[in-house]
Coordinates of C-alpha atoms in Angstrom, one line a residue:
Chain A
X205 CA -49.2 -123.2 -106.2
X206 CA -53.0 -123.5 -106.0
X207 CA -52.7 -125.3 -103.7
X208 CA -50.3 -123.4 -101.3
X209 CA -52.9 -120.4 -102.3
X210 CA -55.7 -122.0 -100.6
X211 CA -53.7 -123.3 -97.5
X212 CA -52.6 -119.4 -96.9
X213 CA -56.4 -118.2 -97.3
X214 CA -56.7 -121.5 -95.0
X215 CA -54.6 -120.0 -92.2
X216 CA -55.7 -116.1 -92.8
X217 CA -58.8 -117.3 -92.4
X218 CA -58.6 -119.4 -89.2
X219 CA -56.1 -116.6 -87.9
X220 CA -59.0 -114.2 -88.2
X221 CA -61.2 -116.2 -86.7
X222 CA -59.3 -117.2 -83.7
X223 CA -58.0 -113.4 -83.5
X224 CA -61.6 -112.6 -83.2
X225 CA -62.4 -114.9 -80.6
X226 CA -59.6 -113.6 -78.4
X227 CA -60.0 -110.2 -79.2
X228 CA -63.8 -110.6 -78.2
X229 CA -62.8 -112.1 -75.6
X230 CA -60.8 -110.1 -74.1
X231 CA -63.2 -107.2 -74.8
X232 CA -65.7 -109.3 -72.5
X233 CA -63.3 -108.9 -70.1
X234 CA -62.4 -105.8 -70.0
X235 CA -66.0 -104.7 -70.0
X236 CA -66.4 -107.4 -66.8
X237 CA -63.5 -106.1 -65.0
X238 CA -65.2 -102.1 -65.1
X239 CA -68.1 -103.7 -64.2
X240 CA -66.2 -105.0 -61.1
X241 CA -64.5 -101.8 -60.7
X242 CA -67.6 -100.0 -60.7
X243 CA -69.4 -102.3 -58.0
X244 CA -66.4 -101.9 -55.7
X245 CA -66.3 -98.3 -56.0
X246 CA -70.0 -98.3 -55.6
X247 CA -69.3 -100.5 -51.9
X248 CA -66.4 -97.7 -51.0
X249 CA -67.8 -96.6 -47.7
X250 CA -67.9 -92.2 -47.9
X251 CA -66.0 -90.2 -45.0
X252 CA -68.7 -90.7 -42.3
X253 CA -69.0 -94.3 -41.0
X254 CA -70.3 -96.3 -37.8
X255 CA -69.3 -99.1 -35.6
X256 CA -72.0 -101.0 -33.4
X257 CA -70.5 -102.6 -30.7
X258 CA -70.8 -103.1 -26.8
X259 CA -70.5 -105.5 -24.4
X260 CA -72.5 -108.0 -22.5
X261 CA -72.3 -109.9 -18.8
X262 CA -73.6 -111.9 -16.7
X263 CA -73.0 -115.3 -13.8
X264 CA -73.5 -116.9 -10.6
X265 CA -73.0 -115.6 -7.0
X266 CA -72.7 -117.1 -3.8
X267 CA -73.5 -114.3 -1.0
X268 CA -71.8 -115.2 2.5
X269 CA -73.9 -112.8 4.2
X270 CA -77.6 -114.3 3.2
X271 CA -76.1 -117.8 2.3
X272 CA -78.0 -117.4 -1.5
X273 CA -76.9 -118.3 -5.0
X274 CA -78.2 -116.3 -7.9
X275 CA -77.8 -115.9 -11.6
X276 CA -77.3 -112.3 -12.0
X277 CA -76.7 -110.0 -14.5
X278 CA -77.6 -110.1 -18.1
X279 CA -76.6 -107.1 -18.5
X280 CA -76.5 -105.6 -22.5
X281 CA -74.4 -102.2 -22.9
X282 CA -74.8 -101.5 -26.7
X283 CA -72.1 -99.0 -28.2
X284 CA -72.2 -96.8 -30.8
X285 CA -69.6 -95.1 -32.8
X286 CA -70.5 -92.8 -35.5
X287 CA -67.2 -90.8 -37.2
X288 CA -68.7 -88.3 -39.3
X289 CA -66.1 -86.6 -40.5
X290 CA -61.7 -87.1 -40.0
X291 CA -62.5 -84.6 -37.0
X292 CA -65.7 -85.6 -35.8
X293 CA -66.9 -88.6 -33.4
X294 CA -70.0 -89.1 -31.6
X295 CA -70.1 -91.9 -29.3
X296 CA -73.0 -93.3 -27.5
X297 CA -73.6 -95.9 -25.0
X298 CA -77.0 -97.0 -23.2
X299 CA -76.7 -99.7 -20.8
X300 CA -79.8 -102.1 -19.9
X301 CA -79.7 -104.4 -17.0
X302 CA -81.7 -106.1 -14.2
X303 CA -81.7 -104.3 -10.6
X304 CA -83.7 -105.5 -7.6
X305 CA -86.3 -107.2 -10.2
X306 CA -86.8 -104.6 -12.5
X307 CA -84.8 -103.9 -15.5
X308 CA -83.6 -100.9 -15.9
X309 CA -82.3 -98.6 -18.8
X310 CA -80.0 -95.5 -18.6
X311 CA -77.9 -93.3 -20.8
X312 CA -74.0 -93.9 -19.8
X313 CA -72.8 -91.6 -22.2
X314 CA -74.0 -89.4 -25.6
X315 CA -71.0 -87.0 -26.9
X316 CA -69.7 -85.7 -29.5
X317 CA -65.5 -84.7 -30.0
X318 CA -64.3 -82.7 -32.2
X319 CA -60.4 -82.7 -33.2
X320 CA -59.2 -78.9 -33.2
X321 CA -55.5 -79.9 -34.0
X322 CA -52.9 -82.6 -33.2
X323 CA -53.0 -82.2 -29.8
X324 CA -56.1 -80.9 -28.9
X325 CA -59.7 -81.8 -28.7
X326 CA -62.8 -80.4 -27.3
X327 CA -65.9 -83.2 -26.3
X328 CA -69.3 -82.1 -25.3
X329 CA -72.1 -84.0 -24.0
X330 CA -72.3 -86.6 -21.2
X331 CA -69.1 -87.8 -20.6
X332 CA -67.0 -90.3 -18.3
X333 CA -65.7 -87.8 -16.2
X334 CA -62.1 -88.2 -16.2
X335 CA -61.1 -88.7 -12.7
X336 CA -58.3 -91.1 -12.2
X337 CA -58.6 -93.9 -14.0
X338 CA -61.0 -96.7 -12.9
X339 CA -64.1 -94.9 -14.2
X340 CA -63.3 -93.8 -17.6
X341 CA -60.8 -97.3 -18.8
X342 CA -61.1 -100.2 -16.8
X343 CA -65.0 -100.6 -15.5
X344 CA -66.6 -101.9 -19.0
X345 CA -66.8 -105.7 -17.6
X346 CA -64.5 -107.4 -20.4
X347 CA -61.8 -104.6 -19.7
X348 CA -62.4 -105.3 -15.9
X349 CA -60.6 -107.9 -14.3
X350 CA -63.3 -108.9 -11.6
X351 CA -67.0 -108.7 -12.2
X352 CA -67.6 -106.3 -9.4
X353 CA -66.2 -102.8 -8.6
X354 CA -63.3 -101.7 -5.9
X355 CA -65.1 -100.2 -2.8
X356 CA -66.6 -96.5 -3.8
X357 CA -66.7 -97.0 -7.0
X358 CA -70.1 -97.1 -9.3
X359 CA -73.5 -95.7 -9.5
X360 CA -73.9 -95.2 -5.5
X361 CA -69.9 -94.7 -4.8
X362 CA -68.5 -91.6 -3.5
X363 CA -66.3 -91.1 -6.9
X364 CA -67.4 -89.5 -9.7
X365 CA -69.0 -91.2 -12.7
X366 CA -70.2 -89.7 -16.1
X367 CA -71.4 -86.2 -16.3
X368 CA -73.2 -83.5 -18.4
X369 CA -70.3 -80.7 -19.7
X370 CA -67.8 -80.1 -22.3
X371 CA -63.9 -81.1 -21.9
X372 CA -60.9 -80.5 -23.8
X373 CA -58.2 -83.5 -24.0
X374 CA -54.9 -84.3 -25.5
X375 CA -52.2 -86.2 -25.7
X376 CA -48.7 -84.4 -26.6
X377 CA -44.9 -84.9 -26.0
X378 CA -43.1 -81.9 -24.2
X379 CA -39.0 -82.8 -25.2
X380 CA -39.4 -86.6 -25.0
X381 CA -41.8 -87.1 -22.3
X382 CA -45.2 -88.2 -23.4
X383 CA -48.3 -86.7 -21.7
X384 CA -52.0 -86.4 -21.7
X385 CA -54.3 -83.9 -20.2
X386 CA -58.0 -83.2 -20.2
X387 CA -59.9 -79.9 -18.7
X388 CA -63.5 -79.9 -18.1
X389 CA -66.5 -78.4 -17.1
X390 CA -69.3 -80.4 -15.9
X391 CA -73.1 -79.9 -13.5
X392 CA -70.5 -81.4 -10.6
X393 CA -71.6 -83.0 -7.6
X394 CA -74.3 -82.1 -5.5
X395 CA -74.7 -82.3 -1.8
X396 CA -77.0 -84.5 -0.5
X397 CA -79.2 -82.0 2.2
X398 CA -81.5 -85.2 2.8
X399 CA -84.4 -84.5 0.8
X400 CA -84.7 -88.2 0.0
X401 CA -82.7 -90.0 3.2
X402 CA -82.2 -88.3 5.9
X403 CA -79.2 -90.5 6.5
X404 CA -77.3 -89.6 3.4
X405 CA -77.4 -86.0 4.5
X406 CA -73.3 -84.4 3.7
X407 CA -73.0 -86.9 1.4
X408 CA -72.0 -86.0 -2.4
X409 CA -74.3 -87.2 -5.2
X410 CA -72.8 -87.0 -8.6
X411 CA -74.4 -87.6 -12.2
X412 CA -76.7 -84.7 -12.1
X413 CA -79.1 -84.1 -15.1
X414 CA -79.8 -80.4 -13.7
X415 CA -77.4 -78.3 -11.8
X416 CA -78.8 -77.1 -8.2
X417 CA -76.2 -73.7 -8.5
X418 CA -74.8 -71.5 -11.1
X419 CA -71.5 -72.8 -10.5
X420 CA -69.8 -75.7 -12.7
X421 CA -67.7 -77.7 -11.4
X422 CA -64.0 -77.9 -13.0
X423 CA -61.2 -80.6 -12.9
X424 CA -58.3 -81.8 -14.9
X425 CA -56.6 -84.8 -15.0
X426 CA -53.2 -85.1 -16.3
X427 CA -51.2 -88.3 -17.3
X428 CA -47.3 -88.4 -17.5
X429 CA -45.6 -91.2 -18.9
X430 CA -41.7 -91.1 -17.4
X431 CA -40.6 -94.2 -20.1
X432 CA -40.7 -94.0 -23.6
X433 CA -42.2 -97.6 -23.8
X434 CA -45.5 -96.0 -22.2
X435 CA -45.3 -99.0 -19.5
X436 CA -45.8 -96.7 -16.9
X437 CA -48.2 -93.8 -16.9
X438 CA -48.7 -91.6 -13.3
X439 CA -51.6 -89.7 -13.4
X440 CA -53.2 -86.9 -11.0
X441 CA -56.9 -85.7 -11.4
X442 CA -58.3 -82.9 -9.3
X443 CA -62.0 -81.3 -9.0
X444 CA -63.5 -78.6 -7.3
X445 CA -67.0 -77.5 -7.5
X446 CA -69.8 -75.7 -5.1
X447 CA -72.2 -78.2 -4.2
X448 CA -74.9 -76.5 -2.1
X449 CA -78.3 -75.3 -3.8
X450 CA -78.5 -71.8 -4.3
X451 CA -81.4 -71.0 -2.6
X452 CA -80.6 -73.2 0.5
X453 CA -78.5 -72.4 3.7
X454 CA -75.7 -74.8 2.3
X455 CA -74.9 -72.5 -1.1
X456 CA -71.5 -71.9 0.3
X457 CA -70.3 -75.0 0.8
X458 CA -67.8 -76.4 -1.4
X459 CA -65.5 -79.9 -2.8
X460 CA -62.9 -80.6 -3.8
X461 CA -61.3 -83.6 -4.6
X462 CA -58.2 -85.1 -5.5
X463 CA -57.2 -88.4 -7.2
X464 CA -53.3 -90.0 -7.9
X465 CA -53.4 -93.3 -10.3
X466 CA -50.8 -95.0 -11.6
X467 CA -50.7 -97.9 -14.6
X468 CA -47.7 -100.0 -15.3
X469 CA -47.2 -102.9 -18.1
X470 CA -44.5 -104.9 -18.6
X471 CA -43.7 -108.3 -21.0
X472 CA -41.4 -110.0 -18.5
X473 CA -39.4 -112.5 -21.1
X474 CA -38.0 -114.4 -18.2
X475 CA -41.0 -115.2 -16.6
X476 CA -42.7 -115.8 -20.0
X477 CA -45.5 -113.7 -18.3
X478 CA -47.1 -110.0 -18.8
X479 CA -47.8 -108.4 -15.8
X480 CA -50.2 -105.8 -15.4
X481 CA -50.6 -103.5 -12.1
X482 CA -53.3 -100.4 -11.6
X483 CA -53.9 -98.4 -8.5
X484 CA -56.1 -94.9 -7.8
X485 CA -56.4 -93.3 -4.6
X486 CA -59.0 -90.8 -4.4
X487 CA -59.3 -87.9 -1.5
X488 CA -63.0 -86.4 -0.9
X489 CA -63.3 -83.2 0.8
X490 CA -66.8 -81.2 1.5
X491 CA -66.5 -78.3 3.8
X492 CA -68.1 -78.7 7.1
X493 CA -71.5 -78.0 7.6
X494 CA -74.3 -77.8 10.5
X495 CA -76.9 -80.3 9.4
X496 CA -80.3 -80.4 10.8
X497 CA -80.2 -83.7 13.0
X498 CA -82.5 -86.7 12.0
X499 CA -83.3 -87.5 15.0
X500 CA -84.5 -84.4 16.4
X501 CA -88.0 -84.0 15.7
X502 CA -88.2 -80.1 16.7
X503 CA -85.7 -79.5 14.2
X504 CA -83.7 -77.2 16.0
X505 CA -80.7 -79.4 17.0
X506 CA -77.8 -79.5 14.7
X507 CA -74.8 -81.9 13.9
X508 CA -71.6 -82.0 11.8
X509 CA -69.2 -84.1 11.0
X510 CA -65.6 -83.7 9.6
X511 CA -66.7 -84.8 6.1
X512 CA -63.6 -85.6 4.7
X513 CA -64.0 -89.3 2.7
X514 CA -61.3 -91.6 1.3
X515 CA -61.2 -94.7 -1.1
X516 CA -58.3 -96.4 -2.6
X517 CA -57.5 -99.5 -5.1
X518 CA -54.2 -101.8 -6.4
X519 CA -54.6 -103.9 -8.2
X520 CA -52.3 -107.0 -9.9
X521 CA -52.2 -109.5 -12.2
X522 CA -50.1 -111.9 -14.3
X523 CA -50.6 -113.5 -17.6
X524 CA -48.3 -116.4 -18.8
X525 CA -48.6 -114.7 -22.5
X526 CA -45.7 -116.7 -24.0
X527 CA -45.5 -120.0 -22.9
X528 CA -45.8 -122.8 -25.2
X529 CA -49.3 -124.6 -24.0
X530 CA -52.5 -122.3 -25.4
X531 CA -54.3 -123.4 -22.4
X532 CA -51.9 -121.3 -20.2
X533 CA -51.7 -118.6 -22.1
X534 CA -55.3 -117.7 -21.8
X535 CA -55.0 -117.2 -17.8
X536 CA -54.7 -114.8 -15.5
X537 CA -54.3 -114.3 -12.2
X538 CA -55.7 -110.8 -10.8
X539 CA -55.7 -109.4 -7.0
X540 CA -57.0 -106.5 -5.9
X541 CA -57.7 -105.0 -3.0
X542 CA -59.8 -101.8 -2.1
X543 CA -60.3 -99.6 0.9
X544 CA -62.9 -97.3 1.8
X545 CA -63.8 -94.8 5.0
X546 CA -66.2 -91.9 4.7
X547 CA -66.4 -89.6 7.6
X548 CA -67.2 -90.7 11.1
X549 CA -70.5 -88.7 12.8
X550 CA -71.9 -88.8 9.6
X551 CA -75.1 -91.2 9.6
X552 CA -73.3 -93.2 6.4
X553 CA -70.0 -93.7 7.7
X554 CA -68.2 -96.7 6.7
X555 CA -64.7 -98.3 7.0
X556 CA -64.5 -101.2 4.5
X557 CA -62.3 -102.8 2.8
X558 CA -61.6 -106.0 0.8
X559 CA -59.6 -108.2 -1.2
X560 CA -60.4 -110.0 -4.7
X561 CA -58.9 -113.0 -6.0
X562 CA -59.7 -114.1 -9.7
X563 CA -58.9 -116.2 -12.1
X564 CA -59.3 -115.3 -15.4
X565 CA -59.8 -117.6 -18.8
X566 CA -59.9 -115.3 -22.1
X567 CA -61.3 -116.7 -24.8
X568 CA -60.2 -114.0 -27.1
X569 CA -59.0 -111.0 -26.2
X570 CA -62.3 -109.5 -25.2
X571 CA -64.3 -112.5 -24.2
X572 CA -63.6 -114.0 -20.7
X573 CA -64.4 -116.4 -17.9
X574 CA -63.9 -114.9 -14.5
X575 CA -63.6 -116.9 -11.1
X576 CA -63.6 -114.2 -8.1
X577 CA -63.4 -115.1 -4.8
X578 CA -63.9 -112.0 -2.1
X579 CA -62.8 -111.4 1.2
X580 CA -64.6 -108.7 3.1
X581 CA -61.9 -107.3 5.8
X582 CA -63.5 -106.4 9.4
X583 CA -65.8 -103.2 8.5
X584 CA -68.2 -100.7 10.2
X585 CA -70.9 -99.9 8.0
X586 CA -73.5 -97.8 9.5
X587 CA -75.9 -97.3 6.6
X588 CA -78.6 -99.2 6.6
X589 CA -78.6 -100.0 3.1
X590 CA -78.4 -103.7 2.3
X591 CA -76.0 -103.8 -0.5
X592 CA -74.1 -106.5 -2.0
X593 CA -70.7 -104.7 -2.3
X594 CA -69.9 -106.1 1.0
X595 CA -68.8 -109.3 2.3
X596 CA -67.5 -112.5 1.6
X597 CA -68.3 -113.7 -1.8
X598 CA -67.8 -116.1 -4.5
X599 CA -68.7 -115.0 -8.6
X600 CA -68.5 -116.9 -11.9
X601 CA -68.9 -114.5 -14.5
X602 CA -68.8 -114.2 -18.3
X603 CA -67.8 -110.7 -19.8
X604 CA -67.7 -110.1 -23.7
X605 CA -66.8 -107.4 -25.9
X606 CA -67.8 -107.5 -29.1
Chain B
X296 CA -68.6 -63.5 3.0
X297 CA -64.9 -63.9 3.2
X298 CA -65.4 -67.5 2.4
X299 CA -67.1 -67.0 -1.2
X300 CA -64.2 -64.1 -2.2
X301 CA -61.9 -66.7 -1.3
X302 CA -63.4 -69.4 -3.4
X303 CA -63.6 -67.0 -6.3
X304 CA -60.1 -65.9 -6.3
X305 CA -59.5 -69.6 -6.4
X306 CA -61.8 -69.9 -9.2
X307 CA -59.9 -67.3 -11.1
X308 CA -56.8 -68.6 -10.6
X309 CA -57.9 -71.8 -11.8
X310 CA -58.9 -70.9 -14.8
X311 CA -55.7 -68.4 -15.3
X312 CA -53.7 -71.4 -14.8
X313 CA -56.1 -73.3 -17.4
X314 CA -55.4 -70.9 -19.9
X315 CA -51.9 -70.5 -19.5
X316 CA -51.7 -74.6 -19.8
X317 CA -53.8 -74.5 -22.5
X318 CA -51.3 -72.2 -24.6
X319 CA -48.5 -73.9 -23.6
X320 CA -50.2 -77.1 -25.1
X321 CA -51.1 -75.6 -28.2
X322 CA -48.1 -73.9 -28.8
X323 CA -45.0 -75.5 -27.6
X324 CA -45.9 -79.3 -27.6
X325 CA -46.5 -81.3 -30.5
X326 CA -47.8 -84.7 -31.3
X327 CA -44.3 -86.5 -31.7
X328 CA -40.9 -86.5 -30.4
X329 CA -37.9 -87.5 -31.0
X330 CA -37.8 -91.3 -29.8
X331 CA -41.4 -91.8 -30.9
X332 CA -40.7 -90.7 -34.4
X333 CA -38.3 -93.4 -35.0
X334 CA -40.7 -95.8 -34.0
X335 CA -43.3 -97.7 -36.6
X336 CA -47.2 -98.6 -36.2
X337 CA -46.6 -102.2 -35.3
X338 CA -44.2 -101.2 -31.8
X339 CA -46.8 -98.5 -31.6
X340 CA -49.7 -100.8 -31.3
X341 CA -47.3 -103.3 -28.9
X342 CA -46.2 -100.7 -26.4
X343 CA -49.8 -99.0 -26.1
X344 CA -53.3 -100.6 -27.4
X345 CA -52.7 -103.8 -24.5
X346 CA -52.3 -100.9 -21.6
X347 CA -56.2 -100.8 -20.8
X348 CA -57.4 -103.6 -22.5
X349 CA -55.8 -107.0 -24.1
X350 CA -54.2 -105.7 -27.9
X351 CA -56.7 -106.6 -30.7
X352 CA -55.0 -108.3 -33.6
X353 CA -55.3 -106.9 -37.0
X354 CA -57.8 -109.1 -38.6
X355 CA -60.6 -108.6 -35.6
X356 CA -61.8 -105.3 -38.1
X357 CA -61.9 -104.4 -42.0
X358 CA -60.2 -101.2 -42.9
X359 CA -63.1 -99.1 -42.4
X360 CA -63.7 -100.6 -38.9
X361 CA -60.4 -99.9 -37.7
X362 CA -60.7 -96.0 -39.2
X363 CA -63.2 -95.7 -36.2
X364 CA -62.4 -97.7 -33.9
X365 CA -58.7 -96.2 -33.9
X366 CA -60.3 -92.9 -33.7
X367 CA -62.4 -93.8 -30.7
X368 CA -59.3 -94.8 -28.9
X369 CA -57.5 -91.9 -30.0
X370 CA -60.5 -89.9 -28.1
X371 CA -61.1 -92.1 -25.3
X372 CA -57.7 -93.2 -24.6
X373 CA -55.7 -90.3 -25.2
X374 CA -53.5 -91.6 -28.1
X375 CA -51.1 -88.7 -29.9
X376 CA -52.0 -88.2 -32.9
X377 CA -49.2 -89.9 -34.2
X378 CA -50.1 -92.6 -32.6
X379 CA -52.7 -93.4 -34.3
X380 CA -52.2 -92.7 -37.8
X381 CA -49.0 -94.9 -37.6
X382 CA -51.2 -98.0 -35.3
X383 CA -54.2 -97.6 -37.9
X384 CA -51.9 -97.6 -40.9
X385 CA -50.1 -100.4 -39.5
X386 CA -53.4 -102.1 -38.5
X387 CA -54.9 -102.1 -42.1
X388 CA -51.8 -103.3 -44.3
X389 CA -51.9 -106.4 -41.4
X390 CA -55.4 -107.3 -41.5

């Protein structure tokens, strides 16, 4: 009996004492696991948060024309993303590069959007100017699938580029079609009365910090997407503007210009490929105008020219996306070719055009090696700008998003 | 004269035609339609985010990264709206 007595109290007791352990135990634990919980919810990012990212490139090119071979580039376009709200965005983008020796540093865009309602938002500040597509989607050099630009395109084309003003975009369905749109207001294009080069007189300069008129220049492009895969999207942009000074004998003259592009994507199964084709074709017109002639040195003769300019772009290529070998996978084969002619009589007329061959090794899906070979078609080019757009060339190039 | 009435009537017809687009936009379309309704984050993602560039998988961003990022595009490329809630959703359960 005693005995039974003392092997009861025995258990009790060691019951207790392993009860207590657990219980403490799991007491510790609980007071561990708020701990956690409170960290994490101390690490929960609030409603406004940023991304920094950006892309880099640079390579080699062998020049026909002056028989060279240069690094180039090392170019750095930081990017940053700042969402402030579930409506709000800024977006900022500086881009620093290397440019006839000197490095240079510019703004290419500082904006802020604001999402009014599902299909409609407003964007202020400097801005891609959304005219066709080229400009706005494919240029950043790891979107791009050559490491140069079609013909007209970039800081001295004839197309526009980014531009101080406030736009309103959207993308919508009307029925079953799917559509996008964007309106804007911008400084617009300026003609070029040959303040700085007398040669460039007629021609259209565009980025403009100040305006030289009261009037702002509007466009639109809208995008139509006839499947309801979104392979194919047909877009048309259009712009019209005054570009003459105010206070200058040119304050009537006008632009307008007009743009058709077209995108198309497709996963081709039987091929194992993806094949990816863009094109933009781009009409410039500037009313005509009597321009004091260069070469006249009483100033009294006059010239004009029908200044109507033109520039166009297709571009193709294929990826072998889902064969079996990796190796083959990552390649691409791109073509493009691209035309230009700006108006004859004017002292910076030019009929160019060219074809670019490239093979293409991503590395991820934002990082690639690009081989380019171009072929420079017969061309006039009256300017007596040396520039590097032109001729045969060769490029290795490295492009990465990050 | 002549010229600048011209140009202005143009003007004002542009932005007549501006504002009538503009209603018609806010009014009668909306951000989803019939086919794309039936259609989830992950087709989404397949049929649009690989039109400009190459698609990103999932795991390039955390969840917060792809709340921007997504947004950004939404901006920049002209996504509907329903576009991309369903790709981000899509984007952060596959991460």
């Amino acid at each position: 009996m005693k005995n039974s007595i003392q092997l009861i109290l025995a258990i009790a007791f060691l019951g207790a004492f392993v009860f207590n352990d657990v219980f403490a135990q799991d007491s510790g634990q609980i007071a561990e696991l708020k701990q956690i919980k409170q960290d994490v919810e101390s690490l929960k990012p609030g409603k406004s948060r940023f991304l920094l990212r950006g892309y880099a490139h640079a390579g080699l090119e062998y020049h026909d024309e002056d028989d060279e071979l240069t690094f180039v580039g090392g170019a750095f376009n930081p990017l940053f993303v700042y969402q402030q709200s579930d409506r709000l965005l800024f977006e900022a983008e500086v881009e620093m590069k290397f440019e006839e020796n000197e490095f240079e540093i510019g703004l290419e865009f500082a904006n802020i959007s604001y999402i009014l309602n599902e299909t409609l938002i407003i964007r202020a500040g400097k801005i891609f100017v959304p005219f066709g597509i080229f400009t706005e989607r494919l240029h950043p050099a790891w979107i791009n699938k050559f490491p140069n630009f079609p013909l007209g395109y970039g800081h001295d084309g004839i197309l526009p580029g980014t531009d101080l003003g406030v736009e309103l975009r959207g993308a919508a369905h009307a029925g079953n079609l799917k559509y996008n749109y964007s309106i804007y207001a911008i400084n617009g294009p300026q003609l070029d009365e040959g303040a700085e080069h007398e040669d460039d007189i007629g021609k259209l300069i565009y980025g403009n910090i100040r305006d030289n008129n009261k009037n702002k220049a509007i466009g639109g492009r809208i995008g139509i997407f006839p499947f309801s895969n979104s392979s194919l999207e047909l877009g048309f942009s259009a712009q019209f503007a005054k570009v003459g000074s105010d206070n200058s004998e040119f304050n009537d003259i006008g632009a307008n210009l007009y743009a058709f592009d077209l995108s198309y994507i497709k996963a081709i199964p039987a091929i194992k490929s993806v094949i990816d084709i863009k094109a933009q074709t781009n009409f410039i017109n500037v009313d005509d105008a009597d321009y004091p002639d260069p070469e006249d040195p009483t100033g009294v003769e006059t010239f004009t020219f029908n200044n109507k300019s033109e520039a166009y772009f297709i571009q193709g290529s294929i990826r072998p996306s889902f064969v079996g070998n990796r190796f083959f996978q990552n390649m691409e084969l791109a073509m493009r070719y691209s035309d230009i002619q700006t108006p004859e009589g004017a002292h910076w007329h030019t009929e160019e055009d060219q074809l670019d061959i490239g093979l293409n090794y991503w590395l991820d899906w934002r990082t690639v090696l690009k081989f380019t070979f171009r072929k420079s078609g017969q061309g006039v080019d009256e300017s007596e700008e040396e520039h590097k757009e032109s001729g045969n060339a060769f490029f290795v190039h490295w492009a990465i998003g990050f | 004269m002549k010229n600048i009435q011209i140009k202005e009537l143009q003007l004002w017809a542009m932005v007549a035609a501006l504002i009538l687009f503009l209603s018609t936009v806010v009014i009668s379309c909306s951000s989803t339609s019939q086919i794309s309704a039936a259609k989830g984050g992950a087709q989404l993602w397949g049929e649009n985010c690989l039109r400009c560039h190459n698609a990103p998988s999932p795991e390039t961003f955390s969840d917060t990264e792809w709340d921007v990022a997504v947004m950004h595009m939404r901006i920049r490329a002209n996504l509907t709206d329903e576009e991309a809630d369903k790709v981000v959703d899509w984007l952060k359960t596959a991460n």
